[in-house]
Coordinates of C-alpha atoms and ligand atoms in Angstrom, one line a residue:
M50 CA -18.7 -88.5 -0.9
A51 CA -15.3 -87.1 -1.5
G52 CA -12.1 -87.0 0.5
T53 CA -10.8 -87.8 4.0
Q54 CA -12.4 -84.7 5.6
D55 CA -15.8 -85.7 4.4
L56 CA -15.2 -89.2 5.8
E57 CA -14.4 -87.8 9.2
R58 CA -17.4 -85.5 9.2
W59 CA -19.7 -88.3 8.1
V60 CA -18.3 -90.7 10.8
N61 CA -19.0 -88.0 13.4
E62 CA -22.5 -87.4 12.2
C63 CA -23.3 -91.1 12.3
A64 CA -21.8 -91.5 15.7
E65 CA -23.9 -88.6 17.0
M66 CA -27.0 -90.3 15.7
T67 CA -26.2 -93.8 16.8
R68 CA -24.3 -93.0 20.0
P69 CA -21.7 -95.9 20.2
D70 CA -19.6 -96.2 23.4
R71 CA -16.5 -96.0 21.2
V72 CA -15.5 -95.6 17.6
R73 CA -12.7 -97.9 16.3
W74 CA -11.0 -97.3 12.9
C75 CA -10.0 -100.6 11.3
D76 CA -6.7 -101.0 9.6
G77 CA -7.4 -104.5 8.2
S78 CA -4.3 -106.0 9.9
Q79 CA -4.0 -109.6 11.0
A80 CA -3.4 -108.4 14.6
E81 CA -6.7 -106.5 14.5
Y82 CA -8.5 -109.5 13.1
D83 CA -7.0 -111.8 15.8
Q84 CA -8.1 -109.3 18.5
L85 CA -11.7 -109.1 17.1
V86 CA -11.8 -113.0 17.0
A87 CA -10.6 -113.2 20.6
E88 CA -13.3 -110.7 21.7
M89 CA -16.0 -112.6 19.7
L90 CA -14.9 -115.9 21.3
R91 CA -15.2 -114.3 24.7
D92 CA -18.8 -112.9 24.2
G93 CA -20.1 -116.0 22.3
T94 CA -20.5 -114.3 18.9
F95 CA -17.9 -116.9 17.6
I96 CA -17.6 -120.5 18.7
E97 CA -14.3 -122.1 18.2
L98 CA -14.3 -125.0 15.8
N99 CA -11.8 -127.8 16.0
Q100 CA -8.5 -126.0 15.6
R101 CA -6.6 -129.2 14.8
T102 CA -8.8 -130.0 11.7
H103 CA -9.9 -126.4 11.0
P104 CA -7.2 -124.0 12.2
G105 CA -8.5 -120.4 12.3
A106 CA -12.1 -121.5 11.6
Y107 CA -15.1 -120.3 13.7
L108 CA -18.8 -120.8 13.9
H109 CA -21.3 -118.0 14.2
R110 CA -25.0 -118.7 15.0
S111 CA -27.2 -115.9 13.8
H112 CA -30.5 -114.8 15.3
P113 CA -33.0 -117.5 14.0
S114 CA -35.0 -114.9 12.1
D115 CA -31.9 -113.4 10.4
V116 CA -30.7 -116.2 8.1
A117 CA -31.1 -114.8 4.5
R118 CA -31.6 -111.7 2.4
T119 CA -34.9 -110.0 3.0
E120 CA -36.0 -108.8 -0.4
D121 CA -39.3 -107.4 0.8
L122 CA -37.3 -105.1 3.2
T123 CA -34.8 -103.9 0.6
F124 CA -35.5 -100.5 -1.0
I125 CA -34.2 -98.3 -3.7
C126 CA -34.7 -94.7 -2.6
T127 CA -34.9 -92.3 -5.6
P128 CA -36.8 -89.1 -6.0
E129 CA -39.1 -90.8 -8.6
R130 CA -40.7 -94.2 -8.1
E131 CA -40.1 -95.1 -11.7
Q132 CA -36.4 -94.7 -11.3
A133 CA -36.5 -97.8 -9.1
G134 CA -38.9 -99.5 -11.5
V135 CA -41.5 -102.3 -10.9
T136 CA -39.1 -105.0 -9.6
N137 CA -37.8 -102.9 -6.7
N138 CA -39.4 -101.7 -3.5
W139 CA -39.3 -97.9 -3.5
M140 CA -39.2 -95.2 -0.9
E141 CA -38.8 -91.5 -1.3
P142 CA -35.3 -90.6 0.0
G143 CA -36.4 -88.0 2.5
E144 CA -39.2 -90.2 3.9
A145 CA -36.8 -93.2 4.1
K146 CA -34.3 -91.2 6.1
T147 CA -36.8 -89.8 8.5
M148 CA -38.1 -93.3 9.1
A149 CA -34.7 -94.9 9.4
R150 CA -33.3 -92.2 11.6
G151 CA -35.7 -93.3 14.2
L152 CA -34.2 -96.8 14.1
F153 CA -30.6 -95.7 14.0
K154 CA -31.1 -93.2 16.9
D155 CA -29.0 -94.5 19.9
A156 CA -28.8 -97.9 18.2
M157 CA -25.1 -98.3 19.0
R158 CA -25.3 -97.5 22.7
G159 CA -23.2 -99.9 24.7
R160 CA -21.6 -101.1 21.4
T161 CA -18.5 -100.2 19.4
M162 CA -18.8 -98.5 16.0
Y163 CA -16.3 -100.0 13.7
V164 CA -15.1 -97.8 10.8
V165 CA -14.4 -100.2 8.0
P166 CA -12.7 -98.7 4.9
Y167 CA -12.7 -101.3 2.0
L168 CA -11.8 -101.6 -1.6
M169 CA -13.9 -103.4 -4.2
G170 CA -11.4 -104.5 -6.9
T171 CA -7.6 -104.9 -6.7
P172 CA -5.6 -101.9 -5.6
A173 CA -3.8 -101.7 -9.0
S174 CA -7.1 -101.6 -10.9
P175 CA -8.3 -98.3 -12.4
F176 CA -11.8 -99.6 -11.8
A177 CA -11.5 -100.3 -8.0
K178 CA -14.0 -98.5 -5.8
V179 CA -13.7 -97.4 -2.2
G180 CA -16.5 -98.0 0.3
V181 CA -16.6 -97.2 4.0
E182 CA -18.9 -99.2 6.2
L183 CA -19.8 -98.2 9.7
T184 CA -21.1 -101.1 11.7
D185 CA -21.7 -102.2 15.2
S186 CA -21.2 -105.9 14.3
P187 CA -17.7 -107.4 14.8
Y188 CA -19.0 -110.4 12.9
V189 CA -19.6 -108.1 9.9
V190 CA -16.1 -106.6 10.3
A191 CA -14.5 -110.1 10.3
N192 CA -16.4 -111.1 7.2
M193 CA -15.5 -107.8 5.4
R194 CA -11.9 -108.6 6.1
L195 CA -12.2 -111.9 4.2
M196 CA -14.6 -110.6 1.5
T197 CA -12.9 -107.3 0.6
R198 CA -9.5 -105.6 0.6
M199 CA -10.0 -103.8 3.9
G200 CA -8.3 -101.1 5.9
Q201 CA -5.2 -99.0 5.1
V202 CA -5.2 -100.2 1.4
A203 CA -8.6 -98.6 1.0
L204 CA -7.7 -95.4 2.8
D205 CA -4.6 -95.1 0.5
H206 CA -6.9 -95.5 -2.5
L207 CA -9.2 -92.9 -1.1
Q208 CA -6.3 -90.5 -0.9
K209 CA -5.6 -91.0 -4.6
T210 CA -9.2 -90.9 -5.9
G211 CA -10.9 -88.7 -3.3
E212 CA -14.1 -90.7 -3.5
F213 CA -15.9 -93.3 -1.4
A214 CA -19.3 -94.9 -1.1
P215 CA -20.6 -94.5 2.5
G216 CA -22.6 -97.3 4.2
L217 CA -24.1 -97.2 7.7
H218 CA -25.0 -100.5 9.3
S219 CA -26.5 -101.4 12.7
L220 CA -27.8 -104.7 14.0
G221 CA -30.5 -102.6 15.7
D222 CA -32.7 -105.0 17.7
L223 CA -32.7 -107.7 14.9
D224 CA -36.5 -107.5 14.7
P225 CA -37.7 -108.1 11.1
K226 CA -40.3 -105.4 11.7
R227 CA -37.5 -102.9 12.2
R228 CA -35.3 -104.2 9.4
F229 CA -34.5 -102.1 6.3
I230 CA -31.9 -102.2 3.6
L231 CA -32.0 -98.7 2.0
H232 CA -30.1 -97.6 -1.0
F233 CA -29.7 -94.0 -2.0
P234 CA -28.1 -94.2 -5.5
H235 CA -27.7 -90.5 -6.0
E236 CA -25.5 -90.3 -2.9
R237 CA -23.9 -93.7 -3.4
L238 CA -25.2 -94.3 0.1
V239 CA -26.5 -97.4 1.9
W240 CA -28.3 -97.5 5.3
S241 CA -28.9 -101.0 6.6
V242 CA -30.5 -101.7 10.0
G243 CA -31.9 -104.8 11.8
S244 CA -29.9 -107.6 10.2
G245 CA -26.5 -109.1 10.5
Y246 CA -26.9 -111.5 7.5
G247 CA -24.3 -111.4 4.7
G248 CA -26.3 -109.9 1.8
N249 CA -28.0 -107.4 4.1
A250 CA -25.0 -106.4 6.2
L251 CA -21.8 -106.8 4.2
L252 CA -22.4 -103.6 2.4
G253 CA -19.6 -104.0 -0.2
K254 CA -21.3 -107.1 -1.7
K255 CA -24.9 -106.8 -3.0
C256 CA -25.5 -103.2 -1.8
L257 CA -22.4 -101.5 -3.3
A258 CA -21.0 -104.0 -5.9
L259 CA -24.4 -104.7 -7.4
R260 CA -27.2 -102.3 -6.6
L261 CA -25.2 -99.0 -6.5
A262 CA -22.6 -100.3 -9.0
S263 CA -25.3 -101.2 -11.5
W264 CA -26.6 -97.6 -11.2
M265 CA -23.1 -96.2 -11.7
A266 CA -22.5 -98.6 -14.6
H267 CA -25.6 -97.4 -16.3
E268 CA -24.5 -93.8 -16.0
E269 CA -20.9 -94.5 -17.0
G270 CA -21.2 -97.2 -19.7
W271 CA -20.1 -100.4 -18.1
M272 CA -21.8 -103.4 -16.4
A273 CA -22.1 -104.7 -12.9
E274 CA -23.5 -108.2 -12.9
H275 CA -24.5 -111.1 -10.6
M276 CA -22.0 -113.4 -12.4
L277 CA -19.3 -115.8 -11.7
I278 CA -16.2 -115.6 -13.8
L279 CA -14.2 -118.7 -14.8
G280 CA -11.4 -119.6 -17.2
L281 CA -11.7 -122.9 -19.1
E282 CA -8.4 -124.3 -20.1
D283 CA -8.3 -126.7 -23.0
P284 CA -5.8 -129.6 -23.5
R285 CA -3.5 -127.2 -25.5
G286 CA -3.3 -124.9 -22.5
E287 CA -5.5 -122.1 -24.1
V288 CA -7.8 -120.4 -21.6
T289 CA -11.2 -119.0 -22.6
Y290 CA -13.1 -116.9 -20.1
V291 CA -16.8 -117.2 -19.3
A292 CA -19.2 -115.2 -17.1
A293 CA -22.3 -116.8 -15.9
A294 CA -25.4 -115.4 -14.2
F295 CA -27.5 -117.7 -12.0
P296 CA -29.7 -116.7 -9.1
S297 CA -28.5 -117.1 -5.5
A298 CA -27.9 -120.7 -4.4
C299 CA -28.1 -122.1 -8.0
G300 CA -24.5 -123.3 -8.2
K301 CA -22.4 -120.3 -9.2
T302 CA -19.7 -121.2 -6.6
N303 CA -19.7 -124.9 -7.7
L304 CA -19.4 -124.1 -11.4
A305 CA -16.7 -121.5 -10.7
M306 CA -14.5 -124.1 -9.1
L307 CA -15.5 -127.2 -11.0
I308 CA -13.1 -130.0 -11.2
A309 CA -13.2 -132.0 -14.4
P310 CA -13.7 -135.7 -14.0
L311 CA -11.0 -138.1 -15.3
S312 CA -12.9 -138.7 -18.5
Q313 CA -12.4 -135.0 -19.4
A314 CA -8.6 -135.1 -18.9
G315 CA -6.9 -132.0 -20.2
Y316 CA -9.7 -129.6 -19.3
R317 CA -9.4 -127.4 -16.3
V318 CA -11.5 -124.7 -14.7
W319 CA -9.7 -121.6 -13.2
T320 CA -11.8 -119.5 -10.7
V321 CA -11.8 -115.8 -11.2
G322 CA -14.9 -115.0 -9.2
D323 CA -18.0 -116.7 -7.9
D324 CA -20.7 -114.0 -7.5
I325 CA -20.0 -110.6 -9.0
A326 CA -18.5 -109.3 -12.3
W327 CA -17.7 -105.7 -13.2
M328 CA -17.4 -105.6 -17.0
R329 CA -16.0 -103.0 -19.3
I330 CA -15.2 -102.7 -23.0
G331 CA -11.4 -103.1 -23.4
P332 CA -9.2 -101.4 -25.9
D333 CA -9.3 -104.6 -28.0
G334 CA -13.1 -104.3 -28.4
R335 CA -13.8 -107.2 -26.2
L336 CA -15.7 -107.2 -22.9
W337 CA -13.4 -107.6 -19.9
A338 CA -14.6 -108.8 -16.5
M339 CA -13.1 -108.3 -13.0
N340 CA -14.1 -109.8 -9.7
P341 CA -14.5 -106.9 -7.3
E342 CA -14.5 -109.2 -4.2
A343 CA -11.6 -110.7 -2.3
G344 CA -13.4 -113.7 -0.8
M345 CA -16.3 -116.0 -1.1
F346 CA -19.5 -116.3 0.8
G347 CA -20.8 -119.6 -0.3
V348 CA -23.8 -121.9 0.5
A349 CA -22.5 -124.8 2.7
P350 CA -25.2 -127.4 2.5
G351 CA -24.7 -129.7 -0.4
T352 CA -21.0 -129.0 -0.6
N353 CA -19.0 -132.2 -0.4
D354 CA -15.9 -133.9 -1.9
A355 CA -17.8 -134.9 -5.0
T356 CA -19.9 -131.7 -5.6
N357 CA -17.2 -129.1 -4.7
H358 CA -13.9 -130.4 -3.5
N359 CA -12.2 -127.0 -3.9
A360 CA -14.8 -125.2 -1.6
L361 CA -14.1 -127.8 1.1
A362 CA -10.3 -127.4 0.7
M363 CA -10.6 -123.6 0.9
T364 CA -12.6 -123.7 4.1
T365 CA -10.5 -126.2 6.2
H366 CA -8.7 -123.2 7.7
D367 CA -9.1 -119.4 8.3
A368 CA -12.8 -119.5 7.5
I369 CA -16.1 -118.3 9.1
F370 CA -19.0 -120.7 9.1
T371 CA -22.5 -119.3 9.7
N372 CA -25.4 -121.4 10.8
V373 CA -23.8 -124.8 10.1
A374 CA -24.1 -127.7 12.5
M375 CA -21.2 -128.9 14.7
T376 CA -20.0 -132.4 15.4
P377 CA -19.0 -133.5 18.9
E378 CA -15.4 -133.1 17.8
G379 CA -16.1 -129.4 17.0
E380 CA -16.0 -129.8 13.3
P381 CA -18.5 -128.1 11.0
W382 CA -21.2 -130.2 9.4
W383 CA -24.1 -129.7 7.0
E384 CA -26.5 -131.8 5.0
K385 CA -24.8 -133.9 2.3
L386 CA -21.3 -133.2 3.7
T387 CA -21.2 -136.9 4.5
A388 CA -23.6 -139.6 3.4
T389 CA -24.9 -140.1 6.9
P390 CA -24.9 -137.5 9.6
P391 CA -22.5 -138.2 12.5
A392 CA -23.9 -139.0 15.9
G393 CA -24.2 -136.2 18.5
L394 CA -24.7 -133.2 16.1
I395 CA -25.4 -129.8 17.5
D396 CA -27.8 -128.0 15.2
W397 CA -27.4 -124.6 13.7
Q398 CA -29.3 -123.1 16.6
G399 CA -27.0 -124.7 19.2
H400 CA -29.3 -127.5 20.3
P401 CA -28.7 -131.3 20.1
W402 CA -30.0 -132.1 16.7
D403 CA -33.5 -133.6 16.4
P404 CA -33.8 -134.9 12.8
S405 CA -37.6 -134.8 13.0
A406 CA -37.4 -131.0 13.6
G407 CA -35.6 -130.1 10.4
P408 CA -32.1 -130.0 8.9
A409 CA -29.1 -129.8 11.2
A410 CA -27.6 -126.9 9.3
H411 CA -29.8 -124.0 8.0
P412 CA -30.4 -124.5 4.3
N413 CA -28.7 -121.1 3.7
A414 CA -25.8 -121.8 6.0
R415 CA -22.7 -120.2 4.6
F416 CA -18.9 -120.3 4.6
T417 CA -16.7 -117.2 4.3
A418 CA -13.1 -117.6 3.1
S419 CA -10.5 -115.6 1.3
A420 CA -10.6 -116.3 -2.5
A421 CA -6.8 -116.7 -2.4
Q422 CA -7.4 -120.0 -0.4
C423 CA -9.3 -121.5 -3.4
P424 CA -7.1 -124.2 -5.0
S425 CA -8.4 -123.4 -8.4
I426 CA -8.0 -119.6 -8.1
S427 CA -6.8 -118.2 -11.5
P428 CA -3.4 -116.7 -11.7
H429 CA -5.2 -113.8 -13.4
W430 CA -7.9 -113.2 -10.8
E431 CA -6.3 -110.0 -9.6
D432 CA -5.3 -108.6 -13.1
P433 CA -6.1 -104.9 -13.0
Q434 CA -8.1 -105.0 -16.2
G435 CA -9.8 -108.3 -15.5
V436 CA -10.1 -111.1 -18.1
P437 CA -11.6 -111.1 -21.6
I438 CA -15.0 -112.7 -21.8
S439 CA -15.9 -115.0 -24.7
A440 CA -19.2 -116.3 -23.5
I441 CA -22.0 -115.2 -21.2
L442 CA -24.2 -117.9 -19.6
F443 CA -27.7 -117.4 -18.2
G444 CA -29.3 -120.1 -16.2
G445 CA -31.4 -121.1 -13.2
R446 CA -33.3 -124.0 -11.7
R447 CA -36.0 -125.2 -14.0
A448 CA -37.5 -128.6 -13.6
H449 CA -39.2 -128.3 -17.0
V450 CA -39.2 -126.3 -20.2
A451 CA -35.5 -125.2 -20.5
P452 CA -33.1 -127.6 -22.2
L453 CA -29.6 -128.4 -20.9
V454 CA -28.1 -125.7 -23.1
Y455 CA -28.9 -123.5 -26.0
Q456 CA -27.2 -120.6 -27.8
A457 CA -28.8 -117.3 -28.6
F458 CA -28.9 -116.2 -32.2
S459 CA -27.5 -112.7 -31.5
W460 CA -26.6 -110.3 -28.7
Q461 CA -30.2 -108.9 -28.9
H462 CA -31.7 -112.3 -28.7
G463 CA -29.3 -113.1 -25.8
V464 CA -30.5 -110.1 -23.9
F465 CA -34.1 -111.3 -24.4
V466 CA -33.1 -114.8 -23.1
G467 CA -31.4 -113.2 -20.1
A468 CA -34.2 -110.8 -19.4
T469 CA -36.9 -113.5 -19.4
M470 CA -35.0 -116.3 -17.6
A471 CA -36.8 -118.0 -14.8
S472 CA -35.7 -120.0 -11.8
E473 CA -37.2 -121.7 -8.8
T474 CA -36.7 -119.7 -5.6
T475 CA -34.1 -120.9 -3.0
A476 CA -33.3 -120.5 0.6
A477 CA -30.9 -117.6 -0.1
A478 CA -33.8 -115.2 0.3
T479 CA -36.7 -115.4 2.9
G480 CA -40.0 -116.5 1.4
D481 CA -41.3 -119.6 -0.3
V482 CA -38.8 -122.0 -1.8
G483 CA -39.3 -123.7 -5.2
I484 CA -41.6 -121.2 -6.8
V485 CA -40.8 -120.4 -10.5
R486 CA -40.2 -116.7 -10.9
R487 CA -38.7 -114.6 -13.7
D488 CA -35.3 -113.4 -12.5
P489 CA -33.8 -111.3 -15.3
M490 CA -30.1 -111.8 -15.6
A491 CA -30.3 -113.1 -12.0
M492 CA -30.4 -109.4 -11.1
R493 CA -34.0 -109.1 -9.9
P494 CA -33.0 -108.6 -6.3
F495 CA -29.8 -106.6 -7.2
C496 CA -30.6 -104.2 -10.0
G497 CA -30.3 -100.7 -8.4
Y498 CA -32.6 -99.0 -10.9
N499 CA -35.5 -99.5 -13.3
M500 CA -35.1 -103.0 -14.7
A501 CA -36.5 -102.0 -18.0
D502 CA -33.8 -99.3 -18.4
Y503 CA -31.3 -102.0 -17.4
F504 CA -32.5 -104.1 -20.4
G505 CA -32.0 -101.0 -22.5
H506 CA -28.5 -100.6 -21.1
W507 CA -27.7 -104.2 -22.1
L508 CA -29.0 -103.6 -25.6
E509 CA -26.9 -100.4 -25.8
M510 CA -23.8 -102.2 -24.6
G511 CA -24.3 -104.7 -27.4
Q512 CA -24.2 -101.8 -29.9
R513 CA -20.9 -100.6 -28.4
I514 CA -19.0 -103.8 -27.9
P515 CA -17.1 -104.4 -31.2
N516 CA -16.5 -108.1 -30.4
P517 CA -19.2 -109.1 -27.9
P518 CA -19.3 -112.5 -26.1
Q519 CA -21.7 -115.2 -27.4
I520 CA -24.7 -115.7 -25.1
F521 CA -26.0 -119.1 -23.9
H522 CA -28.7 -120.4 -21.6
V523 CA -28.0 -123.5 -19.4
N524 CA -30.2 -125.6 -17.1
W525 CA -28.6 -128.3 -14.9
F526 CA -31.9 -128.9 -13.1
R527 CA -34.3 -130.4 -15.6
K528 CA -36.3 -133.3 -14.2
G529 CA -37.7 -136.4 -15.8
P530 CA -41.3 -137.7 -15.4
D531 CA -40.2 -139.5 -12.2
G532 CA -39.1 -136.3 -10.6
S533 CA -35.4 -137.1 -10.6
F534 CA -32.7 -134.9 -12.2
L535 CA -31.9 -135.8 -15.8
W536 CA -28.4 -134.4 -15.8
P537 CA -25.6 -135.4 -13.3
G538 CA -24.4 -131.8 -12.9
Y539 CA -21.4 -130.7 -10.9
G540 CA -18.1 -131.8 -12.5
E541 CA -20.0 -133.2 -15.5
N542 CA -21.0 -129.7 -16.4
I543 CA -17.6 -129.4 -18.0
R544 CA -19.1 -131.2 -21.0
V545 CA -21.5 -128.3 -21.5
L546 CA -18.7 -125.8 -21.0
R547 CA -16.7 -127.7 -23.6
W548 CA -19.5 -127.4 -26.1
I549 CA -19.8 -123.7 -25.4
L550 CA -16.0 -123.3 -25.8
D551 CA -16.2 -125.1 -29.1
R552 CA -19.1 -123.0 -30.3
V553 CA -17.2 -119.8 -29.4
H554 CA -14.2 -121.0 -31.3
G555 CA -16.3 -122.2 -34.3
R556 CA -15.6 -125.9 -33.8
A557 CA -18.9 -127.4 -32.7
T558 CA -22.0 -128.0 -34.7
A559 CA -25.5 -127.1 -33.6
I560 CA -29.1 -127.5 -34.6
S561 CA -31.1 -124.4 -35.0
T562 CA -34.4 -124.5 -33.1
A563 CA -37.2 -122.0 -32.4
I564 CA -35.5 -120.9 -29.1
G565 CA -31.9 -121.0 -30.2
A566 CA -29.1 -123.4 -31.2
I567 CA -28.8 -126.7 -29.3
P568 CA -26.0 -129.2 -29.6
S569 CA -26.1 -131.6 -32.5
P570 CA -25.9 -135.2 -31.1
E571 CA -22.2 -135.7 -32.0
S572 CA -21.0 -132.3 -30.8
L573 CA -21.7 -132.9 -27.0
D574 CA -19.3 -135.4 -25.5
L575 CA -21.4 -137.7 -23.3
T576 CA -19.1 -140.7 -23.3
G577 CA -18.9 -142.6 -20.1
L578 CA -22.2 -141.0 -18.8
D579 CA -25.0 -143.2 -17.8
L580 CA -27.5 -141.5 -20.1
N581 CA -29.6 -143.5 -22.5
P582 CA -30.8 -141.8 -25.7
A583 CA -34.3 -141.2 -24.2
K584 CA -32.7 -139.2 -21.4
V585 CA -30.5 -137.2 -23.8
N586 CA -33.6 -136.4 -25.8
A587 CA -35.4 -135.3 -22.7
L588 CA -32.5 -133.1 -21.7
L589 CA -32.4 -131.3 -25.0
E590 CA -36.1 -131.4 -25.9
I591 CA -37.9 -128.3 -26.8
D592 CA -41.6 -129.1 -26.2
A593 CA -43.6 -126.9 -28.6
A594 CA -46.7 -126.7 -26.3
E595 CA -44.6 -125.9 -23.2
W596 CA -42.8 -123.2 -25.1
Q597 CA -46.1 -121.7 -26.4
T598 CA -47.1 -121.3 -22.8
E599 CA -43.7 -120.0 -21.9
A600 CA -43.7 -117.4 -24.7
N601 CA -47.2 -116.2 -23.6
D602 CA -46.0 -116.0 -20.0
I603 CA -43.0 -114.0 -21.2
G604 CA -45.3 -111.6 -22.9
T605 CA -47.3 -111.1 -19.7
F606 CA -44.0 -110.6 -17.8
L607 CA -42.8 -108.0 -20.4
N608 CA -46.1 -106.2 -20.0
T609 CA -45.4 -105.5 -16.4
F610 CA -42.6 -103.1 -17.4
G611 CA -44.9 -100.6 -19.1
S612 CA -43.5 -97.8 -21.2
H613 CA -39.8 -98.2 -20.2
L614 CA -39.6 -101.6 -21.9
P615 CA -37.3 -101.5 -25.0
P616 CA -39.3 -102.4 -28.1
E617 CA -36.5 -104.8 -29.1
L618 CA -37.6 -107.2 -26.4
R619 CA -41.2 -107.2 -27.6
A620 CA -39.9 -107.8 -31.1
E621 CA -37.9 -110.8 -29.8
Q622 CA -41.0 -112.2 -28.1
A623 CA -43.0 -111.8 -31.3
A624 CA -40.2 -113.5 -33.3
L625 CA -40.1 -116.4 -30.8
I626 CA -43.9 -116.9 -31.1
Q627 CA -43.5 -116.9 -34.9
R628 CA -40.7 -119.4 -34.9
L629 CA -42.7 -121.7 -32.6
G630 CA -45.3 -121.6 -35.4
Ligands
LIG792 O1 -26.8 -112.1 -0.8 S1 -25.8 -112.9 -0.3 O2 -24.5 -112.3 -0.4 O3 -26.0 -113.2 1.1 C1 -25.7 -114.4 -1.1 C2 -26.7 -114.4 -2.2 O4 -27.9 -114.5 -1.9 O5 -26.3 -114.4 -3.4
LIG793 MN1 -25.1 -113.9 -5.1

């Protein structure tokens, strides 16, 4: 939609359909935020946490059935089914609207409709995009204020560009049977009803910045990716930027704010973003990435001083916690925050915790905080053009098959590696956890159009980028025969980042294998790690039989895409089989 008049007309139309008691235009100010918080504390939407240890921090307990993204209720609504492709749920736009109008009708009676203008990207960036979300959830408004640049700054931008992406959101009755997240890419429009959960309800994030943005990027020749962005500083002070795609809850936030252990003195990670990258070809022929978000919505369980000190530091004040447990002192708690759970915990549903009934915090409990609060935030995180990317990493959770790290032979091979990457499912989406599924570029839940055409777009970008990033695959999650992780992970991942950095700068040696180039023994710094040679071998092993099976399975996966599949990916699969002998 275009212009302020269109905005007013659309707000009125939506208000007529949903019938809120009042309509409140949000300016994004601190005073407005404080007032919203006060209202939510009064009606129980927010619970005050210990304001001495966690000033400005609040707890929200969601409806117990509304704790994660619901991929089966998420739809791409295009005139033709094949525009959405085989990895997306599809509905015809007219039908989708008729169905959803029934759910939105009178849905905001007795509630306030908040008009939330927001900007994805920094105001100075030529690539920033305006969205406007209408929502009846003050929790959503508060999160949007931390996750985006919200309010007047977005309206000012709208004045300049005359364009915005509209998004209508209502909690509805929170019944999963009446929950739908509908995307209309031709209108840059989102309708979301029946859920208050982050990825379903903060429409700037997955809905606009990934699903709709990937559609726009395909049309306009750029990339919208589910990637963290980090800068790796070497001992001479040179910073090399890396973007990395891992599925939800596979450690993007931890890697983006990694703290190097003492043994790796002189190396330092700078955080640019932890979830989404918008990437364009710069005038210098490199690929430049910017983080369209202003905050982080990270998984809380597992976060502790050793695994992610920076995330803890950024959430000790002015943060929203969702579905974590609470100590008797009113401090937030989740599994692995401390070695042993404190006595007297209140669980994520507000009851005294019964350890036999499950974890105290929901496995997908989240924190929301402004990115500026992250101690490792890069001085360049708001640069209008973004940062130049030297390496792209793909990865996931794989107990078997995938080695610690390997480098693709070429951009085209790298696209194949990304397109066929697999990962065990996590609690970030409803459904079974721990099932290996192929999640191309970690975009399976977020690609707003036909995934096979998306592969084609990646291949085409490769033709157009004069100086493309090198592509790597990493796997921190490989397990030994006893079922324990082989690699220590977390801060020690710096060693893999160092190898990648050295490869990019032509300094590290590698061994060419059937699947790509793996580190030669001397090129990976493992000093001080408790890893015997057998473990190192197991970490880097490429088991021929396992990979034969993998290559065949990849073939079956590629078959699901039918005629849209670019022939280059078939060719890469054939070449892999040939190299495996
Ligand atoms: O989709 S969320 O933004 O809630 C988090 C994720 O699953 O990546
Ligand atoms: Mn994500």
